[in-house]
Amino acid sequence: MRKSGTRPALLTGTALTLVALGAAAMLIWTPGAAFASTGGVLGAALVGWLTQDRPRRRPAPAGPVGYAVRITDLDYVALTDGDRTVDVPAAGHTVQVVVTGLSAVPVLLTGLRAEVLERGDGRGDLSRHAAAVPVRRFEVRLDEQPPRVLTAGFPYRLAHHRTEVFDMAVHTDSGDVRWRLWLDWSAGGQTGALRIDLAGQPFRTAARHGIPG
């Protein structure tokens, strides 16, 4: 049986042979000009062969669960960050996580955890932003040790291409906090944890510092 990769290899070899024969003919008939162009011809042929499309290994799937994040109900605290001032979401905002099943078999969402990555003594001015406040199903309490997500209803069964939406009110009274979430899951006899953040960057929440509401 002929292997599937034989024909492209033969064609490539034939093409290189023709290029070499053409270069030899140029050396015979026009030796003075041939040296100037032969190197370019052979170089182009070699580059074309090395850069031709070849099968590439596909990246392994990230897991059976995907997500999207949206932050709502925002007030801001203006903090000094080095030589610039940044607006950081004030405590009390909502992190909305939309979780989608990507597995052909149902996924069981077994828990949701928060992880504090950094805590600073940030102090700044509160700037209010008018926004409708949705019903908040969960709370994230960053000041507890360890930080705690107050949830109800786990586990959730997530079918293929079905979604669950988690609204979480985030609370802290201790400065400027960088944090992320972990969503625990099990599917098909396997278990894992999905890291939830802002495209690789942690969430950031600043305390209101007792500013009257």
mmCIF file of C-alpha atoms in Angstrom:
data_model
loop_
_atom_site.group_PDB
_atom_site.id
_atom_site.type_symbol
_atom_site.label_atom_id
_atom_site.label_comp_id
_atom_site.label_asym_id
_atom_site.label_seq_id
_atom_site.Cartn_x
_atom_site.Cartn_y
_atom_site.Cartn_z
ATOM 1 C CA MET A 1 0.000 0.000 0.000
ATOM 2 C CA ARG A 2 1.348 3.454 -0.949
ATOM 3 C CA LYS A 3 1.784 5.828 1.963
ATOM 4 C CA SER A 4 -0.150 9.074 1.834
ATOM 5 C CA GLY A 5 2.999 11.199 2.139
ATOM 6 C CA THR A 6 4.861 9.656 -0.852
ATOM 7 C CA ARG A 7 3.392 11.686 -3.700
ATOM 8 C CA PRO A 8 4.120 15.189 -2.253
ATOM 9 C CA ALA A 9 7.704 14.117 -1.539
ATOM 10 C CA LEU A 10 8.188 12.888 -5.140
ATOM 11 C CA LEU A 11 6.715 16.093 -6.540
ATOM 12 C CA THR A 12 8.995 18.200 -4.369
ATOM 13 C CA GLY A 13 12.026 16.208 -5.474
ATOM 14 C CA THR A 14 11.048 16.601 -9.132
ATOM 15 C CA ALA A 15 10.613 20.342 -8.778
ATOM 16 C CA LEU A 16 14.035 20.752 -7.187
ATOM 17 C CA THR A 17 15.601 18.607 -9.926
ATOM 18 C CA LEU A 18 14.102 20.819 -12.652
ATOM 19 C CA VAL A 19 15.408 23.932 -10.896
ATOM 20 C CA ALA A 20 18.884 22.398 -10.693
ATOM 21 C CA LEU A 21 18.846 21.433 -14.408
ATOM 22 C CA GLY A 22 17.759 24.950 -15.367
ATOM 23 C CA ALA A 23 20.582 26.429 -13.319
ATOM 24 C CA ALA A 24 23.096 24.090 -15.011
ATOM 25 C CA ALA A 25 21.877 25.134 -18.449
ATOM 26 C CA MET A 26 22.391 28.784 -17.537
ATOM 27 C CA LEU A 27 25.942 28.037 -16.472
ATOM 28 C CA ILE A 28 26.656 26.392 -19.843
ATOM 29 C CA TRP A 29 25.109 29.015 -22.129
ATOM 30 C CA THR A 30 25.616 32.257 -20.174
ATOM 31 C CA PRO A 31 28.242 31.565 -17.502
ATOM 32 C CA GLY A 32 28.908 35.244 -16.741
ATOM 33 C CA ALA A 33 25.325 36.147 -15.854
ATOM 34 C CA ALA A 34 24.361 32.780 -14.499
ATOM 35 C CA PHE A 35 26.339 33.050 -11.256
ATOM 36 C CA ALA A 36 24.388 36.188 -10.325
ATOM 37 C CA SER A 37 21.001 34.516 -10.645
ATOM 38 C CA THR A 38 21.631 30.871 -9.835
ATOM 39 C CA GLY A 39 22.003 31.502 -6.118
ATOM 40 C CA GLY A 40 18.733 33.421 -6.035
ATOM 41 C CA VAL A 41 16.872 30.720 -7.933
ATOM 42 C CA LEU A 42 18.112 27.911 -5.726
ATOM 43 C CA GLY A 43 17.559 29.997 -2.598
ATOM 44 C CA ALA A 44 13.975 30.744 -3.563
ATOM 45 C CA ALA A 45 13.342 27.076 -4.299
ATOM 46 C CA LEU A 46 14.759 26.048 -0.935
ATOM 47 C CA VAL A 47 12.711 28.641 0.958
ATOM 48 C CA GLY A 48 9.569 27.544 -0.858
ATOM 49 C CA TRP A 49 10.207 23.937 0.117
ATOM 50 C CA LEU A 50 10.921 24.729 3.765
ATOM 51 C CA THR A 51 7.901 27.001 4.177
ATOM 52 C CA GLN A 52 5.321 24.885 2.375
ATOM 53 C CA ASP A 53 2.169 24.049 4.291
ATOM 54 C CA ARG A 54 2.574 20.942 6.400
ATOM 55 C CA PRO A 55 0.280 19.267 8.924
ATOM 56 C CA ARG A 56 0.618 20.961 12.301
ATOM 57 C CA ARG A 57 -0.360 19.496 15.632
ATOM 58 C CA ARG A 58 -3.586 21.031 16.844
ATOM 59 C CA PRO A 59 -3.535 22.466 20.385
ATOM 60 C CA ALA A 60 -5.185 20.280 22.979
ATOM 61 C CA PRO A 61 -8.655 21.467 24.042
ATOM 62 C CA ALA A 62 -8.607 23.561 27.207
ATOM 63 C CA GLY A 63 -11.303 21.442 28.873
ATOM 64 C CA PRO A 64 -15.010 20.655 28.820
ATOM 65 C CA VAL A 65 -16.102 24.097 30.043
ATOM 66 C CA GLY A 66 -15.763 27.571 28.508
ATOM 67 C CA TYR A 67 -16.678 30.937 29.963
ATOM 68 C CA ALA A 68 -17.175 34.652 29.331
ATOM 69 C CA VAL A 69 -16.970 37.427 31.925
ATOM 70 C CA ARG A 70 -18.736 40.784 32.270
ATOM 71 C CA ILE A 71 -18.399 43.300 35.124
ATOM 72 C CA THR A 72 -21.513 45.352 35.926
ATOM 73 C CA ASP A 73 -22.906 47.751 38.575
ATOM 74 C CA LEU A 74 -19.684 49.714 38.630
ATOM 75 C CA ASP A 75 -18.555 52.505 40.886
ATOM 76 C CA TYR A 76 -14.839 53.308 40.771
ATOM 77 C CA VAL A 77 -12.081 54.199 43.194
ATOM 78 C CA ALA A 78 -9.359 56.416 41.678
ATOM 79 C CA LEU A 79 -6.028 54.994 42.898
ATOM 80 C CA THR A 80 -2.447 56.098 42.347
ATOM 81 C CA ASP A 81 -0.602 53.289 40.570
ATOM 82 C CA GLY A 82 3.048 54.293 40.179
ATOM 83 C CA ASP A 83 3.134 57.519 38.198
ATOM 84 C CA ARG A 84 -0.451 57.302 36.973
ATOM 85 C CA THR A 85 -3.997 57.281 38.320
ATOM 86 C CA VAL A 86 -6.230 54.304 37.542
ATOM 87 C CA ASP A 87 -9.939 53.700 38.066
ATOM 88 C CA VAL A 88 -10.441 50.424 39.957
ATOM 89 C CA PRO A 89 -13.903 48.842 40.375
ATOM 90 C CA ALA A 90 -15.191 49.634 43.872
ATOM 91 C CA ALA A 91 -16.375 46.933 46.233
ATOM 92 C CA GLY A 92 -20.017 46.037 45.618
ATOM 93 C CA HIS A 93 -19.747 45.576 41.851
ATOM 94 C CA THR A 94 -20.976 42.406 40.164
ATOM 95 C CA VAL A 95 -18.868 39.893 38.257
ATOM 96 C CA GLN A 96 -21.071 37.977 35.825
ATOM 97 C CA VAL A 97 -19.675 34.658 34.588
ATOM 98 C CA VAL A 98 -21.412 32.858 31.694
ATOM 99 C CA VAL A 99 -20.321 29.201 31.658
ATOM 100 C CA THR A 100 -20.849 26.999 28.588
ATOM 101 C CA GLY A 101 -20.568 23.223 28.288
ATOM 102 C CA LEU A 102 -18.114 22.131 25.573
ATOM 103 C CA SER A 103 -18.126 18.398 26.217
ATOM 104 C CA ALA A 104 -20.194 15.812 24.394
ATOM 105 C CA VAL A 105 -21.042 14.363 27.800
ATOM 106 C CA PRO A 106 -22.702 16.409 30.559
ATOM 107 C CA VAL A 107 -20.389 18.334 32.887
ATOM 108 C CA LEU A 108 -21.093 18.579 36.605
ATOM 109 C CA LEU A 109 -20.109 21.959 38.066
ATOM 110 C CA THR A 110 -19.204 21.109 41.645
ATOM 111 C CA GLY A 111 -18.028 24.373 43.196
ATOM 112 C CA LEU A 112 -16.745 27.914 42.807
ATOM 113 C CA ARG A 113 -13.763 29.342 44.717
ATOM 114 C CA ALA A 114 -12.005 32.699 44.955
ATOM 115 C CA GLU A 115 -8.237 33.191 45.219
ATOM 116 C CA VAL A 116 -6.587 36.435 46.348
ATOM 117 C CA LEU A 117 -3.345 37.057 44.423
ATOM 118 C CA GLU A 118 -2.294 40.382 45.939
ATOM 119 C CA ARG A 119 -3.580 42.825 48.528
ATOM 120 C CA GLY A 120 -2.380 46.423 48.797
ATOM 121 C CA ASP A 121 -3.261 49.388 51.002
ATOM 122 C CA GLY A 122 -4.769 51.410 48.178
ATOM 123 C CA ARG A 123 -6.675 54.569 49.079
ATOM 124 C CA GLY A 124 -8.442 56.864 46.665
ATOM 125 C CA ASP A 125 -11.545 58.840 45.806
ATOM 126 C CA LEU A 126 -14.854 57.117 45.117
ATOM 127 C CA SER A 127 -16.501 57.982 41.798
ATOM 128 C CA ARG A 128 -20.073 56.830 41.388
ATOM 129 C CA HIS A 129 -21.519 55.426 38.192
ATOM 130 C CA ALA A 130 -25.277 55.090 37.777
ATOM 131 C CA ALA A 131 -26.319 51.573 36.873
ATOM 132 C CA ALA A 132 -29.201 49.200 37.365
ATOM 133 C CA VAL A 133 -28.555 46.611 40.044
ATOM 134 C CA PRO A 134 -29.564 43.082 39.028
ATOM 135 C CA VAL A 135 -30.552 40.294 41.392
ATOM 136 C CA ARG A 136 -27.325 38.999 42.961
ATOM 137 C CA ARG A 137 -27.270 35.273 43.387
ATOM 138 C CA PHE A 138 -23.787 34.898 44.922
ATOM 139 C CA GLU A 139 -21.313 36.919 46.951
ATOM 140 C CA VAL A 140 -17.512 36.917 46.908
ATOM 141 C CA ARG A 141 -16.032 37.867 50.290
ATOM 142 C CA LEU A 142 -12.381 38.648 49.692
ATOM 143 C CA ASP A 143 -11.530 39.563 53.294
ATOM 144 C CA GLU A 144 -12.201 36.108 54.733
ATOM 145 C CA GLN A 145 -9.349 33.627 55.166
ATOM 146 C CA PRO A 146 -9.507 31.856 52.803
ATOM 147 C CA PRO A 147 -11.684 34.104 50.624
ATOM 148 C CA ARG A 148 -15.161 32.665 50.327
ATOM 149 C CA VAL A 149 -17.800 32.478 47.611
ATOM 150 C CA LEU A 150 -21.273 32.271 49.128
ATOM 151 C CA THR A 151 -23.213 30.082 46.737
ATOM 152 C CA ALA A 152 -26.362 28.028 46.639
ATOM 153 C CA GLY A 153 -27.420 25.216 44.366
ATOM 154 C CA PHE A 154 -24.168 23.438 43.542
ATOM 155 C CA PRO A 155 -23.684 21.080 41.841
ATOM 156 C CA TYR A 156 -25.119 22.227 38.493
ATOM 157 C CA ARG A 157 -25.495 19.851 35.558
ATOM 158 C CA LEU A 158 -24.291 21.529 32.332
ATOM 159 C CA ALA A 159 -25.209 19.861 29.015
ATOM 160 C CA HIS A 160 -23.399 20.401 25.706
ATOM 161 C CA HIS A 161 -23.798 24.034 24.497
ATOM 162 C CA ARG A 162 -25.974 24.859 27.510
ATOM 163 C CA THR A 163 -25.090 27.806 29.724
ATOM 164 C CA GLU A 164 -25.255 28.871 33.357
ATOM 165 C CA VAL A 165 -24.983 32.528 34.425
ATOM 166 C CA PHE A 166 -23.448 33.407 37.793
ATOM 167 C CA ASP A 167 -23.849 36.953 39.192
ATOM 168 C CA MET A 168 -21.497 37.586 42.108
ATOM 169 C CA ALA A 169 -21.383 40.693 44.290
ATOM 170 C CA VAL A 170 -17.765 41.303 45.312
ATOM 171 C CA HIS A 171 -16.926 42.688 48.763
ATOM 172 C CA THR A 172 -13.754 43.886 50.464
ATOM 173 C CA ASP A 173 -12.932 46.452 53.148
ATOM 174 C CA SER A 174 -9.152 45.989 52.976
ATOM 175 C CA GLY A 175 -7.513 48.075 50.288
ATOM 176 C CA ASP A 176 -6.771 47.104 46.702
ATOM 177 C CA VAL A 177 -7.265 43.392 45.949
ATOM 178 C CA ARG A 178 -6.264 41.396 42.869
ATOM 179 C CA TRP A 179 -8.044 38.068 42.658
ATOM 180 C CA ARG A 180 -9.485 35.359 40.421
ATOM 181 C CA LEU A 181 -12.034 32.549 40.524
ATOM 182 C CA TRP A 182 -11.790 28.782 40.148
ATOM 183 C CA LEU A 183 -14.731 26.713 38.916
ATOM 184 C CA ASP A 184 -14.517 23.024 39.854
ATOM 185 C CA TRP A 185 -15.969 20.480 37.419
ATOM 186 C CA SER A 186 -16.209 16.765 36.728
ATOM 187 C CA ALA A 187 -17.061 15.041 33.431
ATOM 188 C CA GLY A 188 -16.658 11.525 32.064
ATOM 189 C CA GLY A 189 -14.761 10.301 35.101
ATOM 190 C CA GLN A 190 -12.351 13.260 35.067
ATOM 191 C CA THR A 191 -12.159 16.264 37.381
ATOM 192 C CA GLY A 192 -10.545 19.665 37.030
ATOM 193 C CA ALA A 193 -10.747 23.366 37.823
ATOM 194 C CA LEU A 194 -11.339 26.184 35.342
ATOM 195 C CA ARG A 195 -9.481 29.426 36.108
ATOM 196 C CA ILE A 196 -11.715 32.469 35.584
ATOM 197 C CA ASP A 197 -10.181 35.915 35.106
ATOM 198 C CA LEU A 198 -10.024 38.773 32.585
ATOM 199 C CA ALA A 199 -8.187 37.216 29.620
ATOM 200 C CA GLY A 200 -5.246 36.183 31.806
ATOM 201 C CA GLN A 201 -5.315 39.257 34.037
ATOM 202 C CA PRO A 202 -6.750 39.104 37.580
ATOM 203 C CA PHE A 203 -9.890 40.881 38.698
ATOM 204 C CA ARG A 204 -9.190 43.988 40.743
ATOM 205 C CA THR A 205 -11.415 45.386 43.490
ATOM 206 C CA ALA A 206 -10.813 48.370 45.796
ATOM 207 C CA ALA A 207 -12.426 48.977 49.190
ATOM 208 C CA ARG A 208 -14.686 51.998 49.548
ATOM 209 C CA HIS A 209 -12.843 53.019 52.768
ATOM 210 C CA GLY A 210 -15.952 53.939 54.693
ATOM 211 C CA ILE A 211 -17.095 56.599 52.233
ATOM 212 C CA PRO A 212 -20.767 57.219 53.069
ATOM 213 C CA GLY A 213 -23.230 55.843 50.565
#
